[in-house]
Amino acid sequence: MTKWIDDFGAEDDVIVSSRVRLARNIEDIPFPVALVKEKSQGIFTQVQEAISEGFTFTSLEKTSEMDRKVLVEKHLISPNLIKDYENSAIVLNEDESISIMINEEDHIRIQSLLPGFQLDQAYKIADEMDDKLEQKIKYAFDEKIGYLTSCPTNVGTGMRASVMAHLPALTMTRYISKVLQAANQIGLAVRGLYGEGTEVVGNMFQISNQMTLGRSEREIIGNLKDVMTQIIQKERDARATLLANNKIRLEDKIYRSFGILYNARILSFQECMKLISDIRLGVALDILKDIDSNKINRIMVMSQHAYVQKNAGKSLGIKDSDIKRATLVRRLLGNND
Amino acid sequence: MLCENCNKRTATVHVTKIVNDQKAEIHLCEQCAKESEDILIDTPFNINNFLTSILDSIQESPIKVDYIKTTKCDNCGMAYGKFKQIGRLGCSKCYGAFEEKLPGLIKRIQGHEVHVGKIPKCAGQNIRIKKEIENLKNELKNCIKTEEFERAALLRDKIRALESVPKNEE
Ligand SMILES: [Zn+2]
Ligand SMILES: [Zn+2]
C-alpha cells in the first residue's frame, strides 16, 4: 500500500497529495556531485545505522530499471535519483509515507508524502525523521545560513513543501495563468507532475515554496497553506460556475471521457491523463458516482509507462504498451470485456 | 540566448511544451513569458534553468569577475567556474571557499541572507539559544511596530530568560 494513493485526505477534491522534503548533508563528506563511489557506501552505512525497525533500505543498484522507474512514477523518488543509481539508495517505511533518498543532489533527502491537504502533518513526520537521523549523523550546518546543500537554492531550511493540485476548472476557464502568476510573484514555484523540469499533464500542478532561507519552516508552510486555501476556493468557484452555466456540456465531456476510458482498446499516456482529469472532476462534482478518488489515483499511477510494463511483466514497445494500458484501465474501472 | 518572441531581451524562462506528443523547447524573456498566457497554461518553471540564468546574468554584469584568479575549494577541488556551469557545490566547505561570490548569489536567489529555521542538535546548545534570542528580538521589533504591547512584554521576558541561561562549555 502507498498511503498517498490508497488513503484519503482533507480537500482531496482538489489536492491530491501533500509533500515535505528536507535536504541534509553529512559533515565533511563531499556532496554527491563530487563523491567517489567508495564514499557513497559510507553514507549508506551511516543512514542504515540511524534508521530503526519498520524501515527498508534498498540500494538502487540492486533493483531493476523497471522497478526504479516505478518508484519515480509513485513519486517516492525523483527522476534525478535514478540517473546515478549505482551510487544511490532509498529508505521506505511500510505505508511509503516516508521515503529517504540517499545521494540524490544531497546526501540525504527526507520526504513525507500524504494524501490530500496535510502539509502540517507531512512536516511533522519529516521533522521527526530528521530528529531521528540527527541522533546518529552529524549534519553540515552553518550558524548563519543554516543547512548546507549542494545547490544554493536549497540552503537554509533545506525544505521544499509542495502540494499536487488538480485544477481543471481553473484551466478550462483560463484563470489558471493568472493564479499561477500570482503564486509565482509571492515566491511559489509551479511545476509539472514529476517535479522540476517536467510538463504539466492532466491538469496536475505541483506548487511549492521557492525560497528556503530567511523564513522558518512553519512560516514557509503557513504561507503555502494560505495560498493553497485560496487556490482551492478559486478552483471550487470555477467548478461551480461551470456547473451553473454549462452543466450539460460539462456532463457530456465527463461522460464521454468515461466512455472512452471504460471501452478503449488503445490508450496513449497523454490521452489517458487527459481523460482521467475529466473523471476526477466528474467524481469531485458527484456527476460520476461509485468511483472514489483512490481509484482515480490508482489509475493515474498505474497507467504510467513503467507501471504498465511492470504489470505486463516485460518491457513493451509503444504500441503494445498502449494496448496494455487500455486493458489495465478497463479492468480498474470494472469492465472485464 | 535571445527571447524567441521579441528577439530583443535575454531568454530567462525555458519551457518544454508538449503538442501532439511532440516536445518543443521554448525560450522566452520574463516579460514575454508573462504576457504569453498560452504558454503558462501548461508549462512548468524549471528551477535549474532559473538558477543558471541568474548565474549568467551575474557573469554578464558590468562588474567583471576576475577570471585570471581562479577560485577553487581546497577540500573537494570544485572550481567556481565549474560550479557556475553545473549549479552544484562540491562540498560544505565550498561555501567558505567561495565566500566572496556566494553570499551575493544566495541573496539574489533567496531574498534573504540569514537562516531562521530549525537548528540541529549538533550545532550546539549555545548557537540554538543565540538563534532563538535573535528570532525573538525580531518578533519583538515587529510587535512594537504593530503596537502589540502585551505580546511584546511576553517576548521580552522570554528573551531575558534565555539570556540568563548559563553558557555550556562545548
Ligand atoms: Zn521577449
Ligand atoms: Zn568544496
Short mmCIF file of C-alpha atoms and ligand atoms in Angstrom, two decimals:
data_model
loop_
_atom_site.label_atom_id
_atom_site.label_comp_id
_atom_site.label_asym_id
_atom_site.label_seq_id
_atom_site.Cartn_x
_atom_site.Cartn_y
_atom_site.Cartn_z
CA MET A 1 0.00 0.00 0.00
CA THR A 2 1.11 3.52 -0.75
CA LYS A 3 -0.54 5.96 1.62
CA TRP A 4 -0.92 8.90 -0.76
CA ILE A 5 -2.52 6.69 -3.41
CA ASP A 6 -4.68 4.38 -1.33
CA ASP A 7 -5.81 6.57 1.55
CA PHE A 8 -7.95 9.72 1.81
CA GLY A 9 -7.00 13.21 2.94
CA ALA A 10 -8.61 16.60 3.51
CA GLU A 11 -9.76 18.63 0.48
CA ASP A 12 -8.96 15.77 -1.85
CA ASP A 13 -11.45 17.03 -4.41
CA VAL A 14 -8.65 19.47 -5.36
CA ILE A 15 -5.47 18.49 -3.54
CA VAL A 16 -4.21 15.05 -4.50
CA SER A 17 -1.20 14.94 -2.18
CA SER A 18 0.99 16.98 0.16
CA ARG A 19 4.72 16.59 0.50
CA VAL A 20 7.52 17.97 2.63
CA ARG A 21 11.12 17.33 1.71
CA LEU A 22 14.18 18.13 3.82
CA ALA A 23 17.63 18.27 2.23
CA ARG A 24 20.52 17.31 4.51
CA ASN A 25 24.21 16.60 4.08
CA ILE A 26 26.73 14.87 6.27
CA GLU A 27 29.55 17.00 7.60
CA ASP A 28 32.98 16.71 5.97
CA ILE A 29 31.93 14.40 3.12
CA PRO A 30 31.80 15.83 -0.43
CA PHE A 31 28.29 16.28 -1.85
CA PRO A 32 27.12 13.55 -4.28
CA VAL A 33 28.22 15.60 -7.31
CA ALA A 34 31.85 15.36 -6.15
CA LEU A 35 31.66 12.00 -4.43
CA VAL A 36 33.71 8.95 -5.34
CA LYS A 37 31.95 5.58 -5.32
CA GLU A 38 33.70 4.19 -2.22
CA LYS A 39 32.47 7.10 -0.17
CA SER A 40 28.85 6.71 -1.23
CA GLN A 41 28.84 3.33 0.52
CA GLY A 42 29.93 5.10 3.69
CA ILE A 43 26.84 7.28 3.53
CA PHE A 44 24.66 4.19 3.07
CA THR A 45 26.15 2.75 6.25
CA GLN A 46 25.60 5.93 8.26
CA VAL A 47 21.94 6.09 7.23
CA GLN A 48 21.39 2.36 7.80
CA GLU A 49 22.71 2.73 11.33
CA ALA A 50 20.45 5.71 12.01
CA ILE A 51 17.15 4.21 10.87
CA SER A 52 15.10 1.94 13.07
CA GLU A 53 12.79 -1.01 12.60
CA GLY A 54 9.94 -0.58 10.19
CA PHE A 55 12.14 0.95 7.51
CA THR A 56 13.51 -0.82 4.47
CA PHE A 57 16.83 0.19 2.99
CA THR A 58 17.35 -0.60 -0.69
CA SER A 59 20.43 0.13 -2.71
CA LEU A 60 19.17 1.13 -6.16
CA GLU A 61 21.95 -0.82 -7.84
CA LYS A 62 20.17 -3.98 -6.70
CA THR A 63 16.85 -3.04 -8.31
CA SER A 64 15.71 -3.47 -11.90
CA GLU A 65 15.40 -0.48 -14.19
CA MET A 66 11.64 -1.04 -14.29
CA ASP A 67 11.31 -1.03 -10.51
CA ARG A 68 13.35 2.15 -10.27
CA LYS A 69 11.06 3.85 -12.75
CA VAL A 70 8.00 2.63 -10.87
CA LEU A 71 9.37 4.32 -7.73
CA VAL A 72 9.56 7.56 -9.71
CA GLU A 73 6.03 7.08 -11.01
CA LYS A 74 4.81 6.60 -7.45
CA HIS A 75 6.57 9.89 -6.59
CA LEU A 76 8.63 8.16 -3.92
CA ILE A 77 11.90 9.20 -5.56
CA SER A 78 12.87 11.88 -8.05
CA PRO A 79 13.86 11.15 -11.66
CA ASN A 80 17.23 12.60 -10.68
CA LEU A 81 17.97 9.83 -8.18
CA ILE A 82 17.93 7.05 -10.76
CA LYS A 83 20.33 8.84 -13.09
CA ASP A 84 23.17 7.77 -10.82
CA TYR A 85 21.53 4.66 -9.43
CA GLU A 86 24.83 2.82 -8.82
CA ASN A 87 25.57 5.26 -6.03
CA SER A 88 22.14 5.88 -4.60
CA ALA A 89 19.69 4.22 -2.29
CA ILE A 90 16.21 4.63 -0.88
CA VAL A 91 14.70 4.06 2.55
CA LEU A 92 10.96 3.47 2.80
CA ASN A 93 8.57 2.86 5.66
CA GLU A 94 5.75 0.38 5.37
CA ASP A 95 2.99 2.62 4.03
CA GLU A 96 5.51 4.56 1.93
CA SER A 97 4.55 7.84 3.59
CA ILE A 98 8.24 8.39 4.42
CA SER A 99 10.98 7.98 1.89
CA ILE A 100 14.62 8.92 2.25
CA MET A 101 16.60 9.42 -0.93
CA ILE A 102 20.30 8.87 -0.46
CA ASN A 103 22.84 10.54 -2.73
CA GLU A 104 20.42 12.44 -4.89
CA GLU A 105 21.68 16.02 -5.20
CA ASP A 106 22.26 15.96 -1.44
CA HIS A 107 23.37 13.05 0.75
CA ILE A 108 20.00 12.78 2.41
CA ARG A 109 16.58 13.90 1.32
CA ILE A 110 13.84 13.05 3.76
CA GLN A 111 10.43 13.07 2.17
CA SER A 112 6.99 12.73 3.68
CA LEU A 113 4.12 12.22 1.26
CA LEU A 114 0.47 12.14 2.34
CA PRO A 115 -2.90 12.11 0.56
CA GLY A 116 -4.92 15.32 0.33
CA PHE A 117 -4.11 18.64 2.01
CA GLN A 118 -1.95 17.69 5.03
CA LEU A 119 1.09 19.92 5.00
CA ASP A 120 1.41 20.29 8.78
CA GLN A 121 1.21 16.56 9.29
CA ALA A 122 3.73 15.95 6.49
CA TYR A 123 6.15 18.42 8.07
CA LYS A 124 5.73 16.81 11.48
CA ILE A 125 6.61 13.40 10.06
CA ALA A 126 9.64 14.69 8.14
CA ASP A 127 10.83 16.73 11.13
CA GLU A 128 10.65 13.71 13.45
CA MET A 129 12.52 11.57 10.94
CA ASP A 130 15.14 14.32 10.73
CA ASP A 131 15.49 14.34 14.54
CA LYS A 132 15.94 10.59 14.48
CA LEU A 133 18.71 10.70 11.85
CA GLU A 134 20.38 13.57 13.61
CA GLN A 135 20.98 11.46 16.70
CA LYS A 136 23.46 9.38 14.71
CA ILE A 137 24.50 11.62 11.82
CA LYS A 138 26.37 14.91 12.05
CA TYR A 139 24.86 17.31 9.53
CA ALA A 140 26.65 20.04 7.60
CA PHE A 141 25.20 23.16 9.18
CA ASP A 142 26.30 26.75 9.25
CA GLU A 143 25.31 29.11 12.03
CA LYS A 144 24.48 31.89 9.60
CA ILE A 145 22.99 30.22 6.54
CA GLY A 146 21.65 27.01 8.05
CA TYR A 147 21.69 23.56 6.47
CA LEU A 148 24.30 23.46 3.72
CA THR A 149 23.09 21.98 0.45
CA SER A 150 24.70 21.22 -2.87
CA CYS A 151 22.53 23.77 -4.67
CA PRO A 152 22.26 27.22 -3.09
CA THR A 153 18.55 27.23 -3.95
CA ASN A 154 18.00 24.83 -1.03
CA VAL A 155 20.28 26.34 1.60
CA GLY A 156 18.80 27.38 4.96
CA THR A 157 15.92 25.14 5.96
CA GLY A 158 16.62 22.74 3.08
CA MET A 159 12.87 22.40 2.96
CA ARG A 160 10.61 22.13 -0.03
CA ALA A 161 6.93 21.86 0.86
CA SER A 162 4.61 21.13 -2.02
CA VAL A 163 1.12 20.08 -2.94
CA MET A 164 -0.13 18.34 -6.04
CA ALA A 165 -3.29 20.13 -7.07
CA HIS A 166 -5.84 19.13 -9.69
CA LEU A 167 -7.04 22.38 -11.26
CA PRO A 168 -9.18 21.51 -14.29
CA ALA A 169 -11.84 24.20 -13.90
CA LEU A 170 -9.29 26.99 -13.49
CA THR A 171 -7.62 25.68 -16.64
CA MET A 172 -10.87 25.44 -18.62
CA THR A 173 -11.90 28.94 -17.63
CA ARG A 174 -8.37 30.19 -18.44
CA TYR A 175 -7.89 31.72 -14.99
CA ILE A 176 -5.03 29.38 -14.31
CA SER A 177 -2.28 31.58 -15.73
CA LYS A 178 -3.34 34.47 -13.50
CA VAL A 179 -3.44 32.24 -10.46
CA LEU A 180 -0.04 30.78 -11.25
CA GLN A 181 1.47 34.17 -11.94
CA ALA A 182 0.21 35.42 -8.60
CA ALA A 183 1.64 32.35 -6.89
CA ASN A 184 4.95 32.99 -8.63
CA GLN A 185 5.08 36.58 -7.52
CA ILE A 186 4.77 35.61 -3.87
CA GLY A 187 7.61 33.12 -4.06
CA LEU A 188 5.93 29.88 -5.03
CA ALA A 189 7.09 27.67 -7.87
CA VAL A 190 4.73 25.78 -10.14
CA ARG A 191 5.87 22.57 -11.81
CA GLY A 192 4.60 19.50 -13.60
CA LEU A 193 3.69 16.05 -12.40
CA TYR A 194 7.17 14.77 -11.58
CA GLY A 195 8.64 17.96 -10.16
CA GLU A 196 11.47 20.02 -11.54
CA GLY A 197 11.58 20.43 -15.27
CA THR A 198 8.59 18.28 -16.10
CA GLU A 199 5.49 19.22 -18.00
CA VAL A 200 2.00 19.63 -16.61
CA VAL A 201 -0.20 16.70 -17.62
CA GLY A 202 -3.81 16.03 -16.73
CA ASN A 203 -4.22 19.47 -15.15
CA MET A 204 -1.96 18.43 -12.28
CA PHE A 205 0.12 21.22 -10.82
CA GLN A 206 2.85 20.87 -8.26
CA ILE A 207 3.06 24.05 -6.23
CA SER A 208 5.91 24.61 -3.78
CA ASN A 209 7.93 27.21 -1.91
CA GLN A 210 10.76 28.67 -3.94
CA MET A 211 12.84 30.20 -1.16
CA THR A 212 14.35 28.15 1.65
CA LEU A 213 16.34 30.78 3.55
CA GLY A 214 15.27 33.57 5.88
CA ARG A 215 11.99 32.07 6.97
CA SER A 216 11.24 29.33 9.44
CA GLU A 217 9.75 26.01 8.35
CA ARG A 218 6.44 26.95 9.99
CA GLU A 219 6.29 30.27 8.14
CA ILE A 220 7.05 28.65 4.79
CA ILE A 221 4.36 26.04 5.31
CA GLY A 222 1.92 28.63 6.63
CA ASN A 223 2.45 30.74 3.53
CA LEU A 224 1.91 27.80 1.18
CA LYS A 225 -1.18 26.76 3.11
CA ASP A 226 -2.67 30.25 2.90
CA VAL A 227 -2.12 30.47 -0.84
CA MET A 228 -3.39 26.95 -1.49
CA THR A 229 -6.51 27.57 0.58
CA GLN A 230 -7.26 30.45 -1.76
CA ILE A 231 -6.48 28.42 -4.87
CA ILE A 232 -8.71 25.57 -3.64
CA GLN A 233 -11.52 28.07 -3.19
CA LYS A 234 -10.93 29.57 -6.65
CA GLU A 235 -10.96 26.12 -8.25
CA ARG A 236 -14.21 25.26 -6.47
CA ASP A 237 -15.74 28.57 -7.53
CA ALA A 238 -14.72 27.91 -11.13
CA ARG A 239 -16.27 24.43 -10.94
CA ALA A 240 -19.48 25.90 -9.56
CA THR A 241 -19.53 28.47 -12.35
CA LEU A 242 -19.03 25.78 -14.99
CA LEU A 243 -21.85 23.77 -13.47
CA ALA A 244 -24.15 26.77 -13.33
CA ASN A 245 -23.53 27.92 -16.91
CA ASN A 246 -22.57 24.80 -18.83
CA LYS A 247 -23.88 21.86 -16.86
CA ILE A 248 -24.92 19.77 -19.85
CA ARG A 249 -21.68 20.45 -21.73
CA LEU A 250 -19.63 19.58 -18.67
CA GLU A 251 -21.60 16.37 -18.10
CA ASP A 252 -21.20 15.49 -21.76
CA LYS A 253 -17.42 15.97 -21.57
CA ILE A 254 -17.11 13.88 -18.41
CA TYR A 255 -19.35 11.03 -19.61
CA ARG A 256 -17.57 10.92 -22.97
CA SER A 257 -14.21 10.69 -21.24
CA PHE A 258 -15.56 7.95 -19.00
CA GLY A 259 -16.93 6.15 -22.04
CA ILE A 260 -13.55 6.18 -23.74
CA LEU A 261 -11.62 5.03 -20.67
CA TYR A 262 -14.19 2.32 -20.00
CA ASN A 263 -14.08 0.97 -23.55
CA ALA A 264 -10.86 1.97 -25.27
CA ARG A 265 -8.54 -0.72 -26.59
CA ILE A 266 -5.58 1.55 -27.25
CA LEU A 267 -4.64 4.38 -24.88
CA SER A 268 -1.58 6.61 -25.00
CA PHE A 269 -0.32 8.01 -21.70
CA GLN A 270 -1.10 11.59 -22.70
CA GLU A 271 -4.66 10.76 -23.70
CA CYS A 272 -5.16 8.69 -20.60
CA MET A 273 -4.06 11.52 -18.30
CA LYS A 274 -6.34 13.95 -20.08
CA LEU A 275 -9.33 11.65 -19.69
CA ILE A 276 -8.54 10.82 -16.07
CA SER A 277 -8.57 14.53 -15.34
CA ASP A 278 -12.17 14.66 -16.56
CA ILE A 279 -13.08 11.59 -14.50
CA ARG A 280 -11.52 13.11 -11.39
CA LEU A 281 -13.53 16.26 -11.95
CA GLY A 282 -16.69 14.20 -12.51
CA VAL A 283 -16.16 12.40 -9.21
CA ALA A 284 -15.48 15.64 -7.33
CA LEU A 285 -18.70 17.15 -8.71
CA ASP A 286 -20.65 13.98 -7.91
CA ILE A 287 -21.55 13.57 -11.57
CA LEU A 288 -19.83 10.19 -11.65
CA LYS A 289 -20.85 8.01 -8.73
CA ASP A 290 -19.41 4.71 -7.47
CA ILE A 291 -15.83 5.80 -8.16
CA ASP A 292 -13.67 7.19 -5.37
CA SER A 293 -10.57 9.32 -5.50
CA ASN A 294 -8.29 6.37 -4.61
CA LYS A 295 -9.38 4.50 -7.67
CA ILE A 296 -8.52 7.52 -9.80
CA ASN A 297 -5.13 7.80 -8.09
CA ARG A 298 -4.52 4.16 -8.80
CA ILE A 299 -5.42 4.55 -12.47
CA MET A 300 -3.25 7.66 -12.70
CA VAL A 301 -0.22 5.90 -11.22
CA MET A 302 -0.70 2.53 -12.88
CA SER A 303 -1.19 3.92 -16.38
CA GLN A 304 2.32 5.39 -16.44
CA HIS A 305 4.97 3.87 -18.69
CA ALA A 306 6.99 1.75 -16.28
CA TYR A 307 3.98 0.63 -14.28
CA VAL A 308 2.24 -0.69 -17.39
CA GLN A 309 5.35 -2.71 -18.23
CA LYS A 310 5.70 -3.96 -14.67
CA ASN A 311 2.13 -5.18 -14.89
CA ALA A 312 2.84 -6.90 -18.18
CA GLY A 313 5.91 -8.48 -16.60
CA LYS A 314 8.10 -7.46 -19.51
CA SER A 315 9.18 -4.42 -21.45
CA LEU A 316 6.81 -3.40 -24.23
CA GLY A 317 7.01 -1.29 -27.34
CA ILE A 318 4.84 1.82 -27.56
CA LYS A 319 2.04 0.05 -29.42
CA ASP A 320 1.78 -2.90 -27.04
CA SER A 321 2.17 -0.56 -24.11
CA ASP A 322 -0.84 1.48 -25.25
CA ILE A 323 -2.91 -1.69 -25.63
CA LYS A 324 -1.89 -2.97 -22.19
CA ARG A 325 -2.67 0.42 -20.66
CA ALA A 326 -6.17 0.39 -22.12
CA THR A 327 -6.77 -3.09 -20.72
CA LEU A 328 -5.49 -2.11 -17.28
CA VAL A 329 -7.72 0.94 -17.15
CA ARG A 330 -10.79 -1.03 -18.28
CA ARG A 331 -10.21 -3.60 -15.55
CA LEU A 332 -9.71 -0.93 -12.90
CA LEU A 333 -13.00 0.65 -13.95
CA GLY A 334 -14.76 -2.71 -13.67
CA ASN A 335 -15.05 -3.52 -17.37
CA ASN A 336 -13.94 -7.11 -17.79
CA ASP A 337 -14.68 -7.39 -21.51
CA MET B 1 20.24 33.26 -25.83
CA LEU B 2 17.66 35.71 -27.12
CA CYS B 3 13.95 35.51 -26.47
CA GLU B 4 12.17 33.68 -29.29
CA ASN B 5 9.23 36.02 -29.17
CA CYS B 6 10.70 39.53 -29.15
CA ASN B 7 14.26 38.68 -30.20
CA LYS B 8 15.44 41.56 -28.06
CA ARG B 9 15.81 40.56 -24.46
CA THR B 10 17.72 37.62 -23.00
CA ALA B 11 15.66 34.46 -22.64
CA THR B 12 15.44 33.53 -18.96
CA VAL B 13 12.34 31.33 -18.97
CA HIS B 14 12.93 27.95 -20.59
CA VAL B 15 9.90 25.78 -21.02
CA THR B 16 9.07 22.45 -22.54
CA LYS B 17 5.71 22.21 -24.20
CA ILE B 18 4.04 19.07 -25.44
CA VAL B 19 1.94 19.49 -28.56
CA ASN B 20 0.52 16.33 -30.11
CA ASP B 21 3.08 14.23 -28.27
CA GLN B 22 5.89 16.34 -29.74
CA LYS B 23 8.23 18.06 -27.34
CA ALA B 24 9.04 21.66 -28.14
CA GLU B 25 11.53 23.82 -26.25
CA ILE B 26 10.59 27.45 -25.95
CA HIS B 27 12.92 30.16 -24.71
CA LEU B 28 11.42 33.47 -23.65
CA CYS B 29 12.33 36.57 -21.73
CA GLU B 30 10.50 37.14 -18.49
CA GLN B 31 8.31 39.85 -19.97
CA CYS B 32 7.15 37.82 -22.95
CA ALA B 33 6.58 34.77 -20.74
CA LYS B 34 4.33 36.84 -18.53
CA GLU B 35 2.34 38.09 -21.48
CA SER B 36 2.02 34.73 -23.12
CA GLU B 37 -0.90 33.10 -21.33
CA ASP B 38 -1.00 30.07 -23.60
CA ILE B 39 2.47 29.05 -22.69
CA LEU B 40 1.93 29.47 -19.00
CA ILE B 41 -1.18 27.32 -19.04
CA ASP B 42 0.67 24.08 -19.35
CA THR B 43 4.27 24.75 -18.59
CA PRO B 44 6.42 24.31 -15.55
CA PHE B 45 9.16 26.62 -14.42
CA ASN B 46 12.49 24.91 -14.34
CA ILE B 47 14.37 25.91 -11.24
CA ASN B 48 17.72 24.66 -12.52
CA ASN B 49 17.47 26.77 -15.63
CA PHE B 50 16.30 29.62 -13.48
CA LEU B 51 19.44 29.33 -11.40
CA THR B 52 21.68 29.05 -14.43
CA SER B 53 20.12 32.19 -15.83
CA ILE B 54 20.83 34.08 -12.63
CA LEU B 55 24.42 32.89 -12.80
CA ASP B 56 24.59 34.00 -16.42
CA SER B 57 23.31 37.42 -15.59
CA ILE B 58 25.91 37.76 -12.86
CA GLN B 59 28.56 36.83 -15.35
CA GLU B 60 27.26 39.44 -17.76
CA SER B 61 27.16 42.19 -15.17
CA PRO B 62 29.41 45.21 -15.89
CA ILE B 63 31.48 44.46 -12.80
CA LYS B 64 33.59 41.76 -14.45
CA VAL B 65 34.69 38.94 -12.24
CA ASP B 66 38.42 38.49 -12.13
CA TYR B 67 38.91 35.47 -14.37
CA ILE B 68 42.65 35.08 -14.00
CA LYS B 69 42.35 34.47 -10.28
CA THR B 70 40.76 31.02 -10.19
CA THR B 71 38.84 30.28 -7.05
CA LYS B 72 38.93 26.66 -6.01
CA CYS B 73 37.72 24.76 -2.95
CA ASP B 74 40.70 23.11 -1.23
CA ASN B 75 38.58 20.39 0.28
CA CYS B 76 36.82 18.98 -2.80
CA GLY B 77 38.59 20.65 -5.69
CA MET B 78 35.49 22.33 -7.09
CA ALA B 79 36.34 25.46 -9.09
CA TYR B 80 33.95 28.39 -9.04
CA GLY B 81 33.77 28.24 -12.83
CA LYS B 82 32.62 24.63 -12.70
CA PHE B 83 30.04 25.49 -10.06
CA LYS B 84 28.70 28.19 -12.37
CA GLN B 85 28.35 25.58 -15.08
CA ILE B 86 26.61 22.87 -13.11
CA GLY B 87 24.88 24.90 -10.41
CA ARG B 88 26.04 22.49 -7.68
CA LEU B 89 28.63 22.96 -4.97
CA GLY B 90 31.05 20.12 -4.30
CA CYS B 91 31.07 20.11 -0.51
CA SER B 92 30.05 22.10 2.53
CA LYS B 93 33.49 23.79 2.58
CA CYS B 94 32.75 25.32 -0.84
CA TYR B 95 30.56 27.83 0.98
CA GLY B 96 33.68 29.09 2.74
CA ALA B 97 35.93 28.83 -0.30
CA PHE B 98 33.60 30.94 -2.44
CA GLU B 99 32.70 33.38 0.32
CA GLU B 100 33.48 36.36 -1.89
CA LYS B 101 30.92 35.44 -4.51
CA LEU B 102 28.36 33.12 -2.95
CA PRO B 103 26.62 35.45 -0.48
CA GLY B 104 25.60 37.79 -3.31
CA LEU B 105 24.23 34.91 -5.31
CA ILE B 106 22.38 33.47 -2.33
CA LYS B 107 20.88 36.86 -1.56
CA ARG B 108 19.63 37.10 -5.14
CA ILE B 109 18.12 33.64 -5.19
CA GLN B 110 16.71 33.59 -1.70
CA GLY B 111 15.98 37.22 -0.96
CA HIS B 112 17.48 36.67 2.49
CA GLU B 113 20.90 36.09 4.00
CA VAL B 114 20.28 34.53 7.38
CA HIS B 115 18.75 31.19 8.38
CA VAL B 116 15.99 31.44 10.97
CA GLY B 117 14.61 27.89 10.92
CA LYS B 118 15.46 24.61 12.56
CA ILE B 119 18.87 24.12 14.17
CA PRO B 120 20.31 20.63 14.57
CA LYS B 121 21.45 19.50 17.99
CA CYS B 122 24.97 19.03 16.64
CA ALA B 123 25.22 22.79 16.19
CA GLY B 124 25.30 23.04 19.97
CA GLN B 125 23.10 24.42 22.69
CA ASN B 126 24.74 27.86 22.66
CA ILE B 127 24.00 28.51 18.99
CA ARG B 128 20.45 27.31 19.44
CA ILE B 129 19.85 29.76 22.26
CA LYS B 130 21.59 32.60 20.44
CA LYS B 131 19.46 31.99 17.33
CA GLU B 132 16.29 31.79 19.33
CA ILE B 133 17.09 35.09 21.03
CA GLU B 134 17.70 36.68 17.62
CA ASN B 135 14.37 35.39 16.33
CA LEU B 136 12.52 36.61 19.41
CA LYS B 137 14.15 40.03 19.12
CA ASN B 138 12.97 40.29 15.52
CA GLU B 139 9.50 39.29 16.55
CA LEU B 140 9.64 41.85 19.36
CA LYS B 141 10.53 44.59 16.90
CA ASN B 142 7.53 43.69 14.75
CA CYS B 143 5.25 43.67 17.79
CA ILE B 144 6.36 47.14 18.76
CA LYS B 145 5.80 48.33 15.19
CA THR B 146 2.26 46.94 15.18
CA GLU B 147 1.71 48.13 18.75
CA GLU B 148 1.02 44.69 20.19
CA PHE B 149 2.47 45.66 23.54
CA GLU B 150 1.10 42.78 25.57
CA ARG B 151 2.76 40.28 23.31
CA ALA B 152 5.92 42.41 23.26
CA ALA B 153 6.15 42.23 27.04
CA LEU B 154 5.84 38.44 26.88
CA LEU B 155 8.58 38.24 24.29
CA ARG B 156 10.88 40.48 26.34
CA ASP B 157 10.50 38.18 29.34
CA LYS B 158 11.30 35.18 27.15
CA ILE B 159 14.43 36.89 25.82
CA ARG B 160 15.60 37.74 29.34
CA ALA B 161 15.04 34.18 30.47
CA LEU B 162 17.07 32.82 27.57
CA GLU B 163 19.85 35.36 28.07
CA SER B 164 20.28 34.23 31.65
CA VAL B 165 20.83 30.59 30.68
CA PRO B 166 24.42 29.75 31.64
CA LYS B 167 26.63 29.05 28.63
CA ASN B 168 27.69 25.44 28.14
CA GLU B 169 31.31 24.66 27.63
CA GLU B 170 31.50 22.60 24.45
ZN ZN C 1 10.78 38.59 -25.24
ZN ZN C 2 34.20 22.08 -1.77
#
